[in-house]
mmCIF file of the C-alpha atoms, coordinates in Angstrom:
data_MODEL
# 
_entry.id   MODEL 
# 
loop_
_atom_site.group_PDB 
_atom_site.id 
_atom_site.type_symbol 
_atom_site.label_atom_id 
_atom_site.label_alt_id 
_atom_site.label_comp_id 
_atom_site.label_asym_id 
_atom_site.label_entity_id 
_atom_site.label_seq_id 
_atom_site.pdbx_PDB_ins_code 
_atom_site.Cartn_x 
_atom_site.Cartn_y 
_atom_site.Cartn_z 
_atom_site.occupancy 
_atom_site.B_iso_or_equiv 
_atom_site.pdbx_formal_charge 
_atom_site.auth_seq_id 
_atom_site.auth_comp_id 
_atom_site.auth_asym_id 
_atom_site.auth_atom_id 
_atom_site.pdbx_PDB_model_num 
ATOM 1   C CA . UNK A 1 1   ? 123.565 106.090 109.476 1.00 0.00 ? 1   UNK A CA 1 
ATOM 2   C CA . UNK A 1 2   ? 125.926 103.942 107.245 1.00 0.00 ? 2   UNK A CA 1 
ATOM 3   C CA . UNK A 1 3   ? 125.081 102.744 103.486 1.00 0.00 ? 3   UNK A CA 1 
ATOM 4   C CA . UNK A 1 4   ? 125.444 99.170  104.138 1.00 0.00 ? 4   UNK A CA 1 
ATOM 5   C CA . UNK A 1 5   ? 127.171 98.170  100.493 1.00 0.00 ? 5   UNK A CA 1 
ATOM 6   C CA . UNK A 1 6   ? 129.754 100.355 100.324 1.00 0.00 ? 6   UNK A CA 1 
ATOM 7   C CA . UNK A 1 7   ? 130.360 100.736 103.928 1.00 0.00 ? 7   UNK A CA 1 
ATOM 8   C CA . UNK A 1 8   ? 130.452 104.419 104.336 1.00 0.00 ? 8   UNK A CA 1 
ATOM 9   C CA . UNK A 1 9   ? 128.761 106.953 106.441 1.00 0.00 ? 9   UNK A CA 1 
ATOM 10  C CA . UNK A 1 10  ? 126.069 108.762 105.173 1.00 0.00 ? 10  UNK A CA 1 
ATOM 11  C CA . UNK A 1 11  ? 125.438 112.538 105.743 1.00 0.00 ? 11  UNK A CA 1 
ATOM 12  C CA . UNK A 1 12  ? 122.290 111.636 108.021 1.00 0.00 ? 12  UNK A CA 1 
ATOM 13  C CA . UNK A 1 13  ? 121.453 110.972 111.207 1.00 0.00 ? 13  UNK A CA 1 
ATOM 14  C CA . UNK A 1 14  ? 118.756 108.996 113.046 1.00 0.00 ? 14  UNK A CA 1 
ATOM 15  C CA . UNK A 1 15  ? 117.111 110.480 115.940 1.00 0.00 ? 15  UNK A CA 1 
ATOM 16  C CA . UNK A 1 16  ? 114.715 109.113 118.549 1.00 0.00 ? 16  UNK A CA 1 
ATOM 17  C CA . UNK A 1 17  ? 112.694 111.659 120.098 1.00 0.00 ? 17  UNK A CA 1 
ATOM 18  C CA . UNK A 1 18  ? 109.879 111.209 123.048 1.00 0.00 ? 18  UNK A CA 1 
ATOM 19  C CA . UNK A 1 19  ? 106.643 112.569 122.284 1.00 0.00 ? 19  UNK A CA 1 
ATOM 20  C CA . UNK A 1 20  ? 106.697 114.763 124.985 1.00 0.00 ? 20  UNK A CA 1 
ATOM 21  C CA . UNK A 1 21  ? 106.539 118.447 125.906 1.00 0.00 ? 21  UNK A CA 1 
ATOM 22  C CA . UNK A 1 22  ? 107.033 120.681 122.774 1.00 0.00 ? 22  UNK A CA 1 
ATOM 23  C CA . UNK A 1 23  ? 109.495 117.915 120.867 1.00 0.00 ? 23  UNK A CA 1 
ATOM 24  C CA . UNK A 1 24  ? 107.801 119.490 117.663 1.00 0.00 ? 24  UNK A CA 1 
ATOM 25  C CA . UNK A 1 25  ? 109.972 122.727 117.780 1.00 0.00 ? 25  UNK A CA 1 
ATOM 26  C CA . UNK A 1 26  ? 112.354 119.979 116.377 1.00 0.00 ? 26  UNK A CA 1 
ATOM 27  C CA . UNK A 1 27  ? 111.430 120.665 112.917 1.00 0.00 ? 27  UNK A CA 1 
ATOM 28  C CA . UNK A 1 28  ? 111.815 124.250 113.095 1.00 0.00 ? 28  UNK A CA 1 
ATOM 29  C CA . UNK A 1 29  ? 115.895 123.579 113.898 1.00 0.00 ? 29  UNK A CA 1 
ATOM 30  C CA . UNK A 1 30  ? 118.213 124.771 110.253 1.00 0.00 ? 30  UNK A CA 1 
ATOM 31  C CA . UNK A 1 31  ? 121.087 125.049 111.822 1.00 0.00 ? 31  UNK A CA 1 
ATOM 32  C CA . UNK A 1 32  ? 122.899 122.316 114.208 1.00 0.00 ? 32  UNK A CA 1 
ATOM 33  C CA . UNK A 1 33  ? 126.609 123.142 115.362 1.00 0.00 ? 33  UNK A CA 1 
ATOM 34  C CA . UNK A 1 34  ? 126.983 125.289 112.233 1.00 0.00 ? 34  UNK A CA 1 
ATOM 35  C CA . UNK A 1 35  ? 125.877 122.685 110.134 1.00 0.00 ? 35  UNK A CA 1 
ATOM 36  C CA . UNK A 1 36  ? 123.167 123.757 107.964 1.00 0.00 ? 36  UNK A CA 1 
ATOM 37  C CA . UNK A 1 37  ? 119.808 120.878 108.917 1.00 0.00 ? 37  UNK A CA 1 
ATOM 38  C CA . UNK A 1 38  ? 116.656 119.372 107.318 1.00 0.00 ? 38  UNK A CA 1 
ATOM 39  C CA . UNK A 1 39  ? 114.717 117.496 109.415 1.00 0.00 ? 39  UNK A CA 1 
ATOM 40  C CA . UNK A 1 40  ? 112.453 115.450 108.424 1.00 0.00 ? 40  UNK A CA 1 
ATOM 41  C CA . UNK A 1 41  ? 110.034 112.330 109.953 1.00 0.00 ? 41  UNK A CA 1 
ATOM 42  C CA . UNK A 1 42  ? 110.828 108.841 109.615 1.00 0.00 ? 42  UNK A CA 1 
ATOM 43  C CA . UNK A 1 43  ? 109.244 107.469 106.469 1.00 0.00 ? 43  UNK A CA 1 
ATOM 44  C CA . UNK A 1 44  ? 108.863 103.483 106.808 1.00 0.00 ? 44  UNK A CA 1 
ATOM 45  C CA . UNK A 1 45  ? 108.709 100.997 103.686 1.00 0.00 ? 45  UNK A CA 1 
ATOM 46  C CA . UNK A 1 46  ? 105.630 99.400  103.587 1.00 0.00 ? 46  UNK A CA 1 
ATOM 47  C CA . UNK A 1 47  ? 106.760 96.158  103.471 1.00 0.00 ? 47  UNK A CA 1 
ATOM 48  C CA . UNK A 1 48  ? 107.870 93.640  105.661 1.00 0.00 ? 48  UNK A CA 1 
ATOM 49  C CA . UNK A 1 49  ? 111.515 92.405  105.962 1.00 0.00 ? 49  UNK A CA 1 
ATOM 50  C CA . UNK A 1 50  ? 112.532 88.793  105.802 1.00 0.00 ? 50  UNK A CA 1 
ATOM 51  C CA . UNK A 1 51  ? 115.129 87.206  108.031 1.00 0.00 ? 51  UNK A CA 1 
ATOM 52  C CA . UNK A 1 52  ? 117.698 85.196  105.465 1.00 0.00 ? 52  UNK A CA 1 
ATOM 53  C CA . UNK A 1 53  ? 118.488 83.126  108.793 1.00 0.00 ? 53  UNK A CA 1 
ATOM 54  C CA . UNK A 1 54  ? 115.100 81.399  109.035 1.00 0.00 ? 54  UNK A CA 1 
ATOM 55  C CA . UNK A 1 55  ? 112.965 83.563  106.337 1.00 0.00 ? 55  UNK A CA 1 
ATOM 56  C CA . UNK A 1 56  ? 110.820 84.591  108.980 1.00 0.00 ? 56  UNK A CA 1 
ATOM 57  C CA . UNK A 1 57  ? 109.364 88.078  108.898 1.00 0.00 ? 57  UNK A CA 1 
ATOM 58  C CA . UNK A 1 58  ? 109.685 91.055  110.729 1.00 0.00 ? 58  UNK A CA 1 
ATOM 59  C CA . UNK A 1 59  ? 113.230 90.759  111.939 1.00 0.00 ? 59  UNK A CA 1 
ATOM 60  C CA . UNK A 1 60  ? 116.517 90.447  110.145 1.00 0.00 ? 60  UNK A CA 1 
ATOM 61  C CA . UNK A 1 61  ? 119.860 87.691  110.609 1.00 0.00 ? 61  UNK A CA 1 
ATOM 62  C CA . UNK A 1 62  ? 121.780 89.929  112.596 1.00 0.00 ? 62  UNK A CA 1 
ATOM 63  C CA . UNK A 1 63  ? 119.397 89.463  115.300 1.00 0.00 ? 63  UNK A CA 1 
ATOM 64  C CA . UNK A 1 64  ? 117.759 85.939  114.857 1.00 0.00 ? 64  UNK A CA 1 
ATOM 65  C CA . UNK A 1 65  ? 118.502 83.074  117.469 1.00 0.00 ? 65  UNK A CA 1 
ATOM 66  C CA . UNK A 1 66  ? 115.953 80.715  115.762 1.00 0.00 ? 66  UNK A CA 1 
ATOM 67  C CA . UNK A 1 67  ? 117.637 77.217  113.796 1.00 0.00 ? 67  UNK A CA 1 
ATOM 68  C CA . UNK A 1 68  ? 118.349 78.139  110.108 1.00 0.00 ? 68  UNK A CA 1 
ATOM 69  C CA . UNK A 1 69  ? 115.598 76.926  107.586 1.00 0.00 ? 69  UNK A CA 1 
ATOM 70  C CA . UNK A 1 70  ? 116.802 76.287  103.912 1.00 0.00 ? 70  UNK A CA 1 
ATOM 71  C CA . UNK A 1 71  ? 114.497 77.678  101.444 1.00 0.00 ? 71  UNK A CA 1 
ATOM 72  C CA . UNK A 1 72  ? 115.403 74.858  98.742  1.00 0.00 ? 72  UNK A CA 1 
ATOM 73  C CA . UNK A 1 73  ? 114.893 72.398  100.659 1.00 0.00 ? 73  UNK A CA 1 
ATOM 74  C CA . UNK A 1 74  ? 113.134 73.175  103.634 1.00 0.00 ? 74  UNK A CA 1 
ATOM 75  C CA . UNK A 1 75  ? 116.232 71.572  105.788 1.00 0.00 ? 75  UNK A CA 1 
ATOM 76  C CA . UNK A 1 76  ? 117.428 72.614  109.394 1.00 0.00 ? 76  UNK A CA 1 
ATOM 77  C CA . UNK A 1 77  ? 120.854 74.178  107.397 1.00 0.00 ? 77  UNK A CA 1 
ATOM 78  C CA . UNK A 1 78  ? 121.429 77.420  105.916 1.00 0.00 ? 78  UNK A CA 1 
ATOM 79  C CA . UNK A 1 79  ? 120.847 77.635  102.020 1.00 0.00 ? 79  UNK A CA 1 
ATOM 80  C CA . UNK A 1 80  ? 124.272 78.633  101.156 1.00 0.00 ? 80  UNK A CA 1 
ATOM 81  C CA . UNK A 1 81  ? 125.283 75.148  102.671 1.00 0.00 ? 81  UNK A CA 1 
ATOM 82  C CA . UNK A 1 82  ? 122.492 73.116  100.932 1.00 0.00 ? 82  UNK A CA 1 
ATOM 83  C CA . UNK A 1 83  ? 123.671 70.477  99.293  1.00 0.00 ? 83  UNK A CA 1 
ATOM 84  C CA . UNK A 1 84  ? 120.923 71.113  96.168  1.00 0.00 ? 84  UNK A CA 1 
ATOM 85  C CA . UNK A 1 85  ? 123.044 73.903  94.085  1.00 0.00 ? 85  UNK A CA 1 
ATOM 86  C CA . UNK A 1 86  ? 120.721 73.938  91.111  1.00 0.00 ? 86  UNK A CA 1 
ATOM 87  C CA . UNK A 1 87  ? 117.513 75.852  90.812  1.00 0.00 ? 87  UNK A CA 1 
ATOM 88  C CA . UNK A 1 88  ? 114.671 73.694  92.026  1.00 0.00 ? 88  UNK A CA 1 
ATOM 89  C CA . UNK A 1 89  ? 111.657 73.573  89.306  1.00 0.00 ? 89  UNK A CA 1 
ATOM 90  C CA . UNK A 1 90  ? 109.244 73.274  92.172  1.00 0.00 ? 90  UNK A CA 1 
ATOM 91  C CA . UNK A 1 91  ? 110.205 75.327  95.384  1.00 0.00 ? 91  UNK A CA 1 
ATOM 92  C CA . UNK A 1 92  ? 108.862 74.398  98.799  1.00 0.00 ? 92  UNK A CA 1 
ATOM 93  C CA . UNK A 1 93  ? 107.968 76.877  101.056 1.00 0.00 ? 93  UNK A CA 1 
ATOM 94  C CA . UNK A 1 94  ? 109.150 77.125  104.322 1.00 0.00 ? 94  UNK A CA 1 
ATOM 95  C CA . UNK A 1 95  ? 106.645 79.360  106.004 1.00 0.00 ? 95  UNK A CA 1 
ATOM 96  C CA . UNK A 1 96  ? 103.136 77.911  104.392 1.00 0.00 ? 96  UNK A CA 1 
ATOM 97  C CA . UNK A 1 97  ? 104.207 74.616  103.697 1.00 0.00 ? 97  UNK A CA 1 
ATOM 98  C CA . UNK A 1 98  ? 102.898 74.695  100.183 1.00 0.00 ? 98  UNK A CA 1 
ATOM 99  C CA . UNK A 1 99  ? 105.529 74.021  97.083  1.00 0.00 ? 99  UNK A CA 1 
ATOM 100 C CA . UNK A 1 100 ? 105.434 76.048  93.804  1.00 0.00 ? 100 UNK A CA 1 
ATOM 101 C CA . UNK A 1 101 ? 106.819 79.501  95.463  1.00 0.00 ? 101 UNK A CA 1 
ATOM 102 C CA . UNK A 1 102 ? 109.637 80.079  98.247  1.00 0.00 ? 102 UNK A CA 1 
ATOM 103 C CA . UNK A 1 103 ? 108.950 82.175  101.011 1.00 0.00 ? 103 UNK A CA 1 
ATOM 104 C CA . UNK A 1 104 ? 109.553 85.680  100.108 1.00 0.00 ? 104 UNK A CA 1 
ATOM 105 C CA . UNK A 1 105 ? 106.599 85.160  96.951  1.00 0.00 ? 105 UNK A CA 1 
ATOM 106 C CA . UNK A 1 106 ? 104.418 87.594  97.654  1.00 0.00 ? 106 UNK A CA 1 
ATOM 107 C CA . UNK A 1 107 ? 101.509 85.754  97.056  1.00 0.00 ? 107 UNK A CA 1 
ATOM 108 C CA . UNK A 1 108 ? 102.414 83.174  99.532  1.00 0.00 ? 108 UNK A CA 1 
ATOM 109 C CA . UNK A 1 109 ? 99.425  82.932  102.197 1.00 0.00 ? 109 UNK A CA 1 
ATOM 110 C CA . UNK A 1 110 ? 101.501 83.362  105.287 1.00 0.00 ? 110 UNK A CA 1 
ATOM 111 C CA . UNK A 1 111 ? 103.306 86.668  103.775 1.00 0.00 ? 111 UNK A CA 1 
ATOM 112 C CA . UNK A 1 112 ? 102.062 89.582  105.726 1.00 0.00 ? 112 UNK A CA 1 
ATOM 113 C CA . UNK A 1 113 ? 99.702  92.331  104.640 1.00 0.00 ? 113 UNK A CA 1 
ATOM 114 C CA . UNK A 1 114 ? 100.757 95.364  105.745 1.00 0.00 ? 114 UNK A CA 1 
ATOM 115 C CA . UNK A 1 115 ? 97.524  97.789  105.763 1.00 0.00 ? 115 UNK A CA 1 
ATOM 116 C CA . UNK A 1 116 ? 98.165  101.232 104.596 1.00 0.00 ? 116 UNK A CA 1 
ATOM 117 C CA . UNK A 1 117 ? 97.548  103.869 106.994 1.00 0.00 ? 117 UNK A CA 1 
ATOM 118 C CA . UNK A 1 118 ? 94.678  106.434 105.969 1.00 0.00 ? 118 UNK A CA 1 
ATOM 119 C CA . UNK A 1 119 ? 95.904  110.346 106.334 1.00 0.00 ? 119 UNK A CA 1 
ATOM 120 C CA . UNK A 1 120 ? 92.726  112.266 107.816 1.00 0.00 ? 120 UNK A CA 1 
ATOM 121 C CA . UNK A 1 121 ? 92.939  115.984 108.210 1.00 0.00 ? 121 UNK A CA 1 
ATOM 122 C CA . UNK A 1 122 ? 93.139  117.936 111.349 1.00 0.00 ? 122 UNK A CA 1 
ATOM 123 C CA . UNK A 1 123 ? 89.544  118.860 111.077 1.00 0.00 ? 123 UNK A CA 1 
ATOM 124 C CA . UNK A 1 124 ? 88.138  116.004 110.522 1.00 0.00 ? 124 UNK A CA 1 
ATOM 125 C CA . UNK A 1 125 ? 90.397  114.257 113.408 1.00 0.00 ? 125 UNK A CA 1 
ATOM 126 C CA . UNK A 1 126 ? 88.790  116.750 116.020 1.00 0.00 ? 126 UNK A CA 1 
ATOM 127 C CA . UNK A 1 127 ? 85.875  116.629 114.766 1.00 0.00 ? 127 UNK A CA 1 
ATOM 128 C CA . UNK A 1 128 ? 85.685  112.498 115.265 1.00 0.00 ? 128 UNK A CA 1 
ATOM 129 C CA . UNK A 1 129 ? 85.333  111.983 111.484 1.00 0.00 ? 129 UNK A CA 1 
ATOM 130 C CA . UNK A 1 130 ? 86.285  109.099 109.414 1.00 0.00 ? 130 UNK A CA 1 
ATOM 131 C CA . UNK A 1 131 ? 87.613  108.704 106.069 1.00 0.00 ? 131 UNK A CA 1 
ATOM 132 C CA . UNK A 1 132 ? 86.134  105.899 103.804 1.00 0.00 ? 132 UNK A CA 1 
ATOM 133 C CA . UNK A 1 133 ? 88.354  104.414 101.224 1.00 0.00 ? 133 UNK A CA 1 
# 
């Protein structure tokens, strides 16, 4: 994995296993070609990402094919070539439609919600229980 600002590596790695067979005698691995290990599970933000390409979500620039949108203006350009180089008193956004917010406001009625995922125990799994929040 590589820190992305200062361009280095990092001291981690990022593994995809198959949920097959006994892949959870994974996390019982210290030691890995003398190199002392922690595993750990993937822990996900709970958010979603925003493409700075077309600010649509769930996907980033380095992979979007769609036309550029600019968020000042709502123009078929990217906003670093907008021609508008002040700050706009009343945004338009380019996912909703609405102006007063651009699209990465979180209150913005197109933004995804992103529900959290309730942690049962193992009991109460087998036992066909749900939790209530």
């Amino acid at each position: 994995m590589r820190n992305y600002k200062l361009k280095k590596l990092l001291p981690m790695f990022l593994l995809e296993i198959k949920k097959t067979g006994n892949y959870k005698k994974i996390y019982n691995e210290r030691i890995i070609c003398y190199f002392r290990t922690k595993i750990e599970t993937y822990r996900r933000k709970p958010k979603a990402i925003i493409c700075y390409n077309c600010s649509g979500f769930y996907h980033a620039a380095k992979n979007c094919y769609l036309k550029p949108k600019c968020i000042k203006c709502g123009g078929e350009h990217a906003t670093r070539d907008c021609i508008i180089k002040e700050k706009l008193p009343e945004p338009k956004c380019v996912n909703c439609g609405e102006s007063g917010h651009i699209a990465s406001w979180k209150g913005c009625k197109a933004f995804p919600v992103i529900p959290k995922r309730s942690i049962r125990s193992y009991a109460d799994a087998a036992a066909g229980k749900m939790e209530k929040n």
